[in-house]
């Protein structure tokens, strides 16, 4: 019985060291990709662009918005933010796209005011 206990303890310790090793490898891979101009996220949720990296002091200067800089520890940067792929949707300068018909949709029938009134009255009678 004690042999089984020691085997289980050994497996537990082995798995713990293995997980720590994987985490360290992932962190090293991530930090090797750091360079000025890369969009990143910190462990506390701030998004910014790397301005400079100080390897000696383990500091990274992030530009959070134009003119606003923050200095954080290098290990606080936990994720590289990839640009969104669907940024192709541009907002037009006018409202022409709001009235344009989408391809594939059949155009709606144009009703006269009398037909609209009759349709609305008929819909109200369905509930009775």
PDB file of C-alpha atoms in Angstrom:
ATOM      1  CA  UNK A   1       0.000   0.000   0.000  1.00  0.00           C
ATOM      2  CA  UNK A   2       2.820   2.420   0.807  1.00  0.00           C
ATOM      3  CA  UNK A   3       4.499   1.606  -2.501  1.00  0.00           C
ATOM      4  CA  UNK A   4       1.345   2.689  -4.343  1.00  0.00           C
ATOM      5  CA  UNK A   5       1.299   5.924  -2.334  1.00  0.00           C
ATOM      6  CA  UNK A   6       4.932   6.704  -3.255  1.00  0.00           C
ATOM      7  CA  UNK A   7       4.279   5.912  -6.931  1.00  0.00           C
ATOM      8  CA  UNK A   8       1.285   8.280  -6.993  1.00  0.00           C
ATOM      9  CA  UNK A   9       3.331  10.981  -5.265  1.00  0.00           C
ATOM     10  CA  UNK A  10       6.114  10.515  -7.829  1.00  0.00           C
ATOM     11  CA  UNK A  11       3.653  10.808 -10.733  1.00  0.00           C
ATOM     12  CA  UNK A  12       2.164  13.951  -9.202  1.00  0.00           C
ATOM     13  CA  UNK A  13       5.590  15.590  -8.818  1.00  0.00           C
ATOM     14  CA  UNK A  14       6.580  14.576 -12.366  1.00  0.00           C
ATOM     15  CA  UNK A  15       3.395  16.124 -13.819  1.00  0.00           C
ATOM     16  CA  UNK A  16       3.916  19.313 -11.812  1.00  0.00           C
ATOM     17  CA  UNK A  17       7.484  19.781 -13.110  1.00  0.00           C
ATOM     18  CA  UNK A  18       6.372  18.980 -16.660  1.00  0.00           C
ATOM     19  CA  UNK A  19       3.634  21.622 -16.557  1.00  0.00           C
ATOM     20  CA  UNK A  20       6.046  24.243 -15.184  1.00  0.00           C
ATOM     21  CA  UNK A  21       8.542  23.444 -17.932  1.00  0.00           C
ATOM     22  CA  UNK A  22       5.882  23.895 -20.642  1.00  0.00           C
ATOM     23  CA  UNK A  23       4.814  27.222 -19.140  1.00  0.00           C
ATOM     24  CA  UNK A  24       8.407  28.459 -19.080  1.00  0.00           C
ATOM     25  CA  UNK A  25       8.923  27.424 -22.714  1.00  0.00           C
ATOM     26  CA  UNK A  26       5.749  29.250 -23.772  1.00  0.00           C
ATOM     27  CA  UNK A  27       6.831  32.381 -21.879  1.00  0.00           C
ATOM     28  CA  UNK A  28      10.300  32.269 -23.473  1.00  0.00           C
ATOM     29  CA  UNK A  29       8.766  31.878 -26.943  1.00  0.00           C
ATOM     30  CA  UNK A  30       6.439  34.806 -26.301  1.00  0.00           C
ATOM     31  CA  UNK A  31       9.200  37.074 -25.019  1.00  0.00           C
ATOM     32  CA  UNK A  32      11.398  36.260 -28.001  1.00  0.00           C
ATOM     33  CA  UNK A  33       8.686  37.764 -30.222  1.00  0.00           C
ATOM     34  CA  UNK A  34       8.733  41.113 -28.383  1.00  0.00           C
ATOM     35  CA  UNK A  35       9.879  43.986 -30.555  1.00  0.00           C
ATOM     36  CA  UNK A  36       9.017  47.676 -30.822  1.00  0.00           C
ATOM     37  CA  UNK A  37       5.730  48.175 -32.659  1.00  0.00           C
ATOM     38  CA  UNK A  38       4.103  44.900 -31.561  1.00  0.00           C
ATOM     39  CA  UNK A  39       0.578  45.124 -30.083  1.00  0.00           C
ATOM     40  CA  UNK A  40       0.409  43.365 -26.688  1.00  0.00           C
ATOM     41  CA  UNK A  41      -1.846  42.834 -23.671  1.00  0.00           C
ATOM     42  CA  UNK A  42      -0.629  42.862 -20.078  1.00  0.00           C
ATOM     43  CA  UNK A  43      -1.681  40.436 -17.356  1.00  0.00           C
ATOM     44  CA  UNK A  44      -3.879  43.153 -15.849  1.00  0.00           C
ATOM     45  CA  UNK A  45      -5.743  43.899 -19.089  1.00  0.00           C
ATOM     46  CA  UNK A  46      -4.004  46.932 -20.577  1.00  0.00           C
ATOM     47  CA  UNK A  47      -3.566  46.919 -24.342  1.00  0.00           C
ATOM     48  CA  UNK A  48      -0.697  48.804 -25.895  1.00  0.00           C
ATOM     49  CA  UNK A  49       2.091  48.916 -28.443  1.00  0.00           C
ATOM     50  CA  UNK A  50       5.678  48.209 -27.388  1.00  0.00           C
ATOM     51  CA  UNK A  51       7.824  51.325 -27.703  1.00  0.00           C
ATOM     52  CA  UNK A  52      11.063  50.069 -26.162  1.00  0.00           C
ATOM     53  CA  UNK A  53      12.447  47.096 -24.245  1.00  0.00           C
ATOM     54  CA  UNK A  54      15.078  47.296 -21.504  1.00  0.00           C
ATOM     55  CA  UNK A  55      16.549  43.789 -21.166  1.00  0.00           C
ATOM     56  CA  UNK A  56      18.859  44.786 -18.341  1.00  0.00           C
ATOM     57  CA  UNK A  57      16.072  45.961 -16.006  1.00  0.00           C
ATOM     58  CA  UNK A  58      13.333  43.689 -17.494  1.00  0.00           C
ATOM     59  CA  UNK A  59      11.139  46.675 -18.338  1.00  0.00           C
ATOM     60  CA  UNK A  60       8.906  47.308 -21.330  1.00  0.00           C
ATOM     61  CA  UNK A  61       7.584  50.744 -22.272  1.00  0.00           C
ATOM     62  CA  UNK A  62       4.088  50.546 -23.744  1.00  0.00           C
ATOM     63  CA  UNK A  63       2.183  53.234 -25.614  1.00  0.00           C
ATOM     64  CA  UNK A  64      -1.398  52.858 -24.397  1.00  0.00           C
ATOM     65  CA  UNK A  65      -2.766  55.669 -26.559  1.00  0.00           C
ATOM     66  CA  UNK A  66      -1.012  58.407 -28.518  1.00  0.00           C
ATOM     67  CA  UNK A  67       1.188  60.251 -26.040  1.00  0.00           C
ATOM     68  CA  UNK A  68       0.413  57.998 -23.035  1.00  0.00           C
ATOM     69  CA  UNK A  69       3.278  55.726 -22.026  1.00  0.00           C
ATOM     70  CA  UNK A  70       3.418  53.100 -19.289  1.00  0.00           C
ATOM     71  CA  UNK A  71       6.425  51.176 -18.026  1.00  0.00           C
ATOM     72  CA  UNK A  72       5.697  47.600 -16.938  1.00  0.00           C
ATOM     73  CA  UNK A  73       7.746  44.570 -15.963  1.00  0.00           C
ATOM     74  CA  UNK A  74       8.558  42.337 -18.902  1.00  0.00           C
ATOM     75  CA  UNK A  75       6.716  39.362 -17.388  1.00  0.00           C
ATOM     76  CA  UNK A  76       3.528  41.426 -17.062  1.00  0.00           C
ATOM     77  CA  UNK A  77       3.151  41.304 -20.849  1.00  0.00           C
ATOM     78  CA  UNK A  78       1.312  38.027 -21.356  1.00  0.00           C
ATOM     79  CA  UNK A  79      -0.146  38.076 -24.842  1.00  0.00           C
ATOM     80  CA  UNK A  80       0.627  39.353 -28.325  1.00  0.00           C
ATOM     81  CA  UNK A  81      -2.528  40.773 -29.881  1.00  0.00           C
ATOM     82  CA  UNK A  82      -3.107  39.734 -33.466  1.00  0.00           C
ATOM     83  CA  UNK A  83      -4.928  42.251 -35.673  1.00  0.00           C
ATOM     84  CA  UNK A  84      -8.531  41.323 -36.389  1.00  0.00           C
ATOM     85  CA  UNK A  85      -9.077  39.794 -39.813  1.00  0.00           C
ATOM     86  CA  UNK A  86     -12.475  41.411 -40.429  1.00  0.00           C
ATOM     87  CA  UNK A  87     -11.344  45.053 -40.338  1.00  0.00           C
ATOM     88  CA  UNK A  88     -12.419  45.445 -43.974  1.00  0.00           C
ATOM     89  CA  UNK A  89     -15.783  46.931 -42.997  1.00  0.00           C
ATOM     90  CA  UNK A  90     -15.317  50.621 -43.580  1.00  0.00           C
ATOM     91  CA  UNK A  91     -17.847  53.227 -42.521  1.00  0.00           C
ATOM     92  CA  UNK A  92     -18.983  55.286 -45.525  1.00  0.00           C
ATOM     93  CA  UNK A  93     -19.008  59.080 -45.415  1.00  0.00           C
ATOM     94  CA  UNK A  94     -22.667  59.199 -46.396  1.00  0.00           C
ATOM     95  CA  UNK A  95     -25.787  57.143 -45.713  1.00  0.00           C
ATOM     96  CA  UNK A  96     -25.969  55.631 -49.199  1.00  0.00           C
ATOM     97  CA  UNK A  97     -25.130  52.167 -47.893  1.00  0.00           C
ATOM     98  CA  UNK A  98     -28.113  52.279 -45.541  1.00  0.00           C
ATOM     99  CA  UNK A  99     -30.582  52.568 -48.397  1.00  0.00           C
ATOM    100  CA  UNK A 100     -28.771  50.365 -50.909  1.00  0.00           C
ATOM    101  CA  UNK A 101     -30.286  46.944 -51.393  1.00  0.00           C
ATOM    102  CA  UNK A 102     -28.122  43.994 -50.479  1.00  0.00           C
ATOM    103  CA  UNK A 103     -27.419  41.528 -53.268  1.00  0.00           C
ATOM    104  CA  UNK A 104     -29.506  38.392 -53.092  1.00  0.00           C
ATOM    105  CA  UNK A 105     -32.454  40.066 -51.340  1.00  0.00           C
ATOM    106  CA  UNK A 106     -35.620  40.560 -53.324  1.00  0.00           C
ATOM    107  CA  UNK A 107     -36.748  44.172 -53.414  1.00  0.00           C
ATOM    108  CA  UNK A 108     -39.662  44.914 -51.108  1.00  0.00           C
ATOM    109  CA  UNK A 109     -42.972  45.698 -52.768  1.00  0.00           C
ATOM    110  CA  UNK A 110     -43.841  49.362 -52.584  1.00  0.00           C
ATOM    111  CA  UNK A 111     -47.167  49.930 -50.818  1.00  0.00           C
ATOM    112  CA  UNK A 112     -49.430  52.879 -51.109  1.00  0.00           C
ATOM    113  CA  UNK A 113     -50.617  54.474 -47.867  1.00  0.00           C
ATOM    114  CA  UNK A 114     -54.095  52.945 -48.346  1.00  0.00           C
ATOM    115  CA  UNK A 115     -52.633  49.440 -48.784  1.00  0.00           C
ATOM    116  CA  UNK A 116     -50.484  49.881 -45.680  1.00  0.00           C
ATOM    117  CA  UNK A 117     -53.516  50.957 -43.631  1.00  0.00           C
ATOM    118  CA  UNK A 118     -55.542  47.995 -44.899  1.00  0.00           C
ATOM    119  CA  UNK A 119     -52.709  45.565 -44.119  1.00  0.00           C
ATOM    120  CA  UNK A 120     -52.295  46.915 -40.601  1.00  0.00           C
ATOM    121  CA  UNK A 121     -56.046  46.742 -39.966  1.00  0.00           C
ATOM    122  CA  UNK A 122     -56.181  43.141 -41.217  1.00  0.00           C
ATOM    123  CA  UNK A 123     -53.301  42.144 -38.925  1.00  0.00           C
ATOM    124  CA  UNK A 124     -55.209  43.491 -35.944  1.00  0.00           C
ATOM    125  CA  UNK A 125     -58.238  41.292 -36.766  1.00  0.00           C
ATOM    126  CA  UNK A 126     -56.169  38.106 -36.624  1.00  0.00           C
ATOM    127  CA  UNK A 127     -55.908  38.387 -32.845  1.00  0.00           C
ATOM    128  CA  UNK A 128     -59.676  38.418 -32.302  1.00  0.00           C
TER     129      UNK A 128
END
